[in-house]
Short mmCIF file of N, CA and C in Angstrom, two decimals:
data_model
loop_
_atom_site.label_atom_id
_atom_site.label_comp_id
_atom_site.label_asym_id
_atom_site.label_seq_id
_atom_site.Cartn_x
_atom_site.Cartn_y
_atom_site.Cartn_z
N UNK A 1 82.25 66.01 82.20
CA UNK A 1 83.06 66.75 83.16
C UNK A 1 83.52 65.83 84.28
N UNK A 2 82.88 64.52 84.50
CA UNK A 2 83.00 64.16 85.76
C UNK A 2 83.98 63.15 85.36
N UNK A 3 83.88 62.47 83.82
CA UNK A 3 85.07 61.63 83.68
C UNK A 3 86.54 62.67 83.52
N UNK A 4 86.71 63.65 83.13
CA UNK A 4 87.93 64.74 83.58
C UNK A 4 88.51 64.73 84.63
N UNK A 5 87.88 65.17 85.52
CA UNK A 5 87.91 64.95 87.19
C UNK A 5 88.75 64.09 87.45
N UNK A 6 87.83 62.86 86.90
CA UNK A 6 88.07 61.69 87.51
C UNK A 6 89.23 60.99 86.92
N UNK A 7 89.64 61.45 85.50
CA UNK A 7 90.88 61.44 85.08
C UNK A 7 92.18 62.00 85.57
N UNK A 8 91.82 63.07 86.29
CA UNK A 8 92.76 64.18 86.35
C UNK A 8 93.29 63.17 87.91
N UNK A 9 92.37 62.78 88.58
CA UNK A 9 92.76 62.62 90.19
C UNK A 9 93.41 61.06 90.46
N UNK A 10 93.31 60.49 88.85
CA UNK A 10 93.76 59.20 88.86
C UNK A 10 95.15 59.65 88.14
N UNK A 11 95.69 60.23 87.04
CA UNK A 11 96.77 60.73 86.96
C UNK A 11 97.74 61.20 87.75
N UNK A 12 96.94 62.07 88.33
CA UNK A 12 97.41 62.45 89.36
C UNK A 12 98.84 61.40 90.69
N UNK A 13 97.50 60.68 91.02
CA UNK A 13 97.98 59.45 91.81
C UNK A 13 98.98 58.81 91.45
N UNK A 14 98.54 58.51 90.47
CA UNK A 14 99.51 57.22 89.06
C UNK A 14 101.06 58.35 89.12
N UNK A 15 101.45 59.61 88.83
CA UNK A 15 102.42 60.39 89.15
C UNK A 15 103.19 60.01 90.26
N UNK A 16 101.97 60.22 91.69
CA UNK A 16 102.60 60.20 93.19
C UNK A 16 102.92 58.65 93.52
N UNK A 17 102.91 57.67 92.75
CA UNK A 17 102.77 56.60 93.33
C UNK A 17 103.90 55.90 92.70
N UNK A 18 104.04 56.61 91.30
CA UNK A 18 105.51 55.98 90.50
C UNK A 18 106.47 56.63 90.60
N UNK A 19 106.53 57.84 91.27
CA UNK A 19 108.02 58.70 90.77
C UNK A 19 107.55 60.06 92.50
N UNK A 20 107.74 59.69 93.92
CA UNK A 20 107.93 59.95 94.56
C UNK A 20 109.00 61.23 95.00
N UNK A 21 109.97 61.44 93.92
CA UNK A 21 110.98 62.59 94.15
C UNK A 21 109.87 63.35 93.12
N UNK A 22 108.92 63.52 93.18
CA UNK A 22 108.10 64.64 92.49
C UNK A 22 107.72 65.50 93.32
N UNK A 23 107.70 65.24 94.40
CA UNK A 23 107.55 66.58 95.80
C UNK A 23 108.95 67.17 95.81
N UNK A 24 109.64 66.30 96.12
CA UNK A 24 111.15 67.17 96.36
C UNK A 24 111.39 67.92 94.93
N UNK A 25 110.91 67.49 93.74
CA UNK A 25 111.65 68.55 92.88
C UNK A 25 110.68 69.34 92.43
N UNK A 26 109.62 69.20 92.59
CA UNK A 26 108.57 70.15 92.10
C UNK A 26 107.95 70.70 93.37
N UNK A 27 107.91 70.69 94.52
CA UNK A 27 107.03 70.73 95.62
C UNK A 27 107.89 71.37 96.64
N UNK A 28 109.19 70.73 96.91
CA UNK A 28 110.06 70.80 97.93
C UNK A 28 111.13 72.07 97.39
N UNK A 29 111.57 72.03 96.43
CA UNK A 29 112.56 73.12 96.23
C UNK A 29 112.28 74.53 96.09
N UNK A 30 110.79 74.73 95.41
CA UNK A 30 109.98 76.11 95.60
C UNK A 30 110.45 76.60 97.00
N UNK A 31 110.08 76.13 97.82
CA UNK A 31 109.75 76.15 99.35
C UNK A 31 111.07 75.82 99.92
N UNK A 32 112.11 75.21 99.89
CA UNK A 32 113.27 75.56 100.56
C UNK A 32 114.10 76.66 100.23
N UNK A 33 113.53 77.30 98.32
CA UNK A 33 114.25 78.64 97.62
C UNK A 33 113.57 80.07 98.60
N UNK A 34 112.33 80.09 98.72
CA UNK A 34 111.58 80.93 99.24
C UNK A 34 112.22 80.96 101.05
N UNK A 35 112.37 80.18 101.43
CA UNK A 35 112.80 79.88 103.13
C UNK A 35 113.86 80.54 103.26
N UNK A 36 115.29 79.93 102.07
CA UNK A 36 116.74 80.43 102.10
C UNK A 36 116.72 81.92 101.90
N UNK A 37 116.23 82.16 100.88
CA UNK A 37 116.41 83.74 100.35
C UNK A 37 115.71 84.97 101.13
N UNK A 38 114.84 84.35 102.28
CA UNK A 38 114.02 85.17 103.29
C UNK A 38 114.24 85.02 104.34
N UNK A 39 114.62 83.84 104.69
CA UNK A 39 114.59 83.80 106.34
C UNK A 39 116.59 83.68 106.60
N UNK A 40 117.31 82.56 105.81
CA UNK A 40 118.57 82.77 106.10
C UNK A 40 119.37 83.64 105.66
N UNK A 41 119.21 84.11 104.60
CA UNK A 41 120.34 85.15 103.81
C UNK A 41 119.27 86.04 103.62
N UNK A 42 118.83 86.72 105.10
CA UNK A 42 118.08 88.17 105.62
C UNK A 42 119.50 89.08 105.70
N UNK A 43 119.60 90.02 104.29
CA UNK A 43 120.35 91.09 104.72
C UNK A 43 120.12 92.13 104.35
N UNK A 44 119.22 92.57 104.94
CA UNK A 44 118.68 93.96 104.87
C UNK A 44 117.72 94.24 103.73
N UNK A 45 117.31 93.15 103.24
CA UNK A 45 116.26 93.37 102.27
C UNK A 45 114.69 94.05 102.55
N UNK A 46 114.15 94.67 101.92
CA UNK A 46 112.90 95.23 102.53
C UNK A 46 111.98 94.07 102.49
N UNK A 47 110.94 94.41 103.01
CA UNK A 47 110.20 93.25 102.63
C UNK A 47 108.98 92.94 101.81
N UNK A 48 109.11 94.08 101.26
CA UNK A 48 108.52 94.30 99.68
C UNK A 48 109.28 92.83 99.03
N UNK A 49 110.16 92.94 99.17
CA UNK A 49 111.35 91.80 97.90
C UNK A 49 110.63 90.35 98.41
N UNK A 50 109.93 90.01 99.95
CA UNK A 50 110.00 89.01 100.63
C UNK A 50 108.57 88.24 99.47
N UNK A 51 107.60 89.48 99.81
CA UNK A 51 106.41 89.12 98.97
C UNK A 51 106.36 89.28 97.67
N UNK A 52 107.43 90.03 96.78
CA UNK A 52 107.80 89.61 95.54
C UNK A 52 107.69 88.52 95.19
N UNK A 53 109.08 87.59 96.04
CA UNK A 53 109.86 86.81 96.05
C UNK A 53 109.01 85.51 95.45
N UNK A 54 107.63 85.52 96.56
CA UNK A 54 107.16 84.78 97.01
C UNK A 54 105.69 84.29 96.19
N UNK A 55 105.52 85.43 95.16
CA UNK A 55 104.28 85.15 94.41
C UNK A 55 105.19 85.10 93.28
N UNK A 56 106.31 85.32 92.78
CA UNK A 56 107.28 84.68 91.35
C UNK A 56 107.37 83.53 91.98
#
């Protein structure tokens, strides 16, 4: 189990360390879709839709 781990957190790295637009396209766009569709283009949506929105 502990070589898993320890696989998983070196992969991991090896990801963040070669290919840096992996936040912006996996990390960053979740989170600017969720921001736009709730906080700027607020039109009259309930906010049932907000916490929908937000666990899809």
């Amino acid at each position: 189990m502990r070589s898993t781990l320890y696989q998983m957190k070196i992969t991991f790295k090896r990801v963040l360390v070669r290919n840096p637009a992996f936040f912006l396209f996996d990390l960053g766009f979740p989170v600017m879709f969720y921001a736009l569709f709730t906080k700027a283009i607020n039109t009259g949506v309930p906010e049932s839709f907000k916490v929908l929105y937000l666990i899809t």
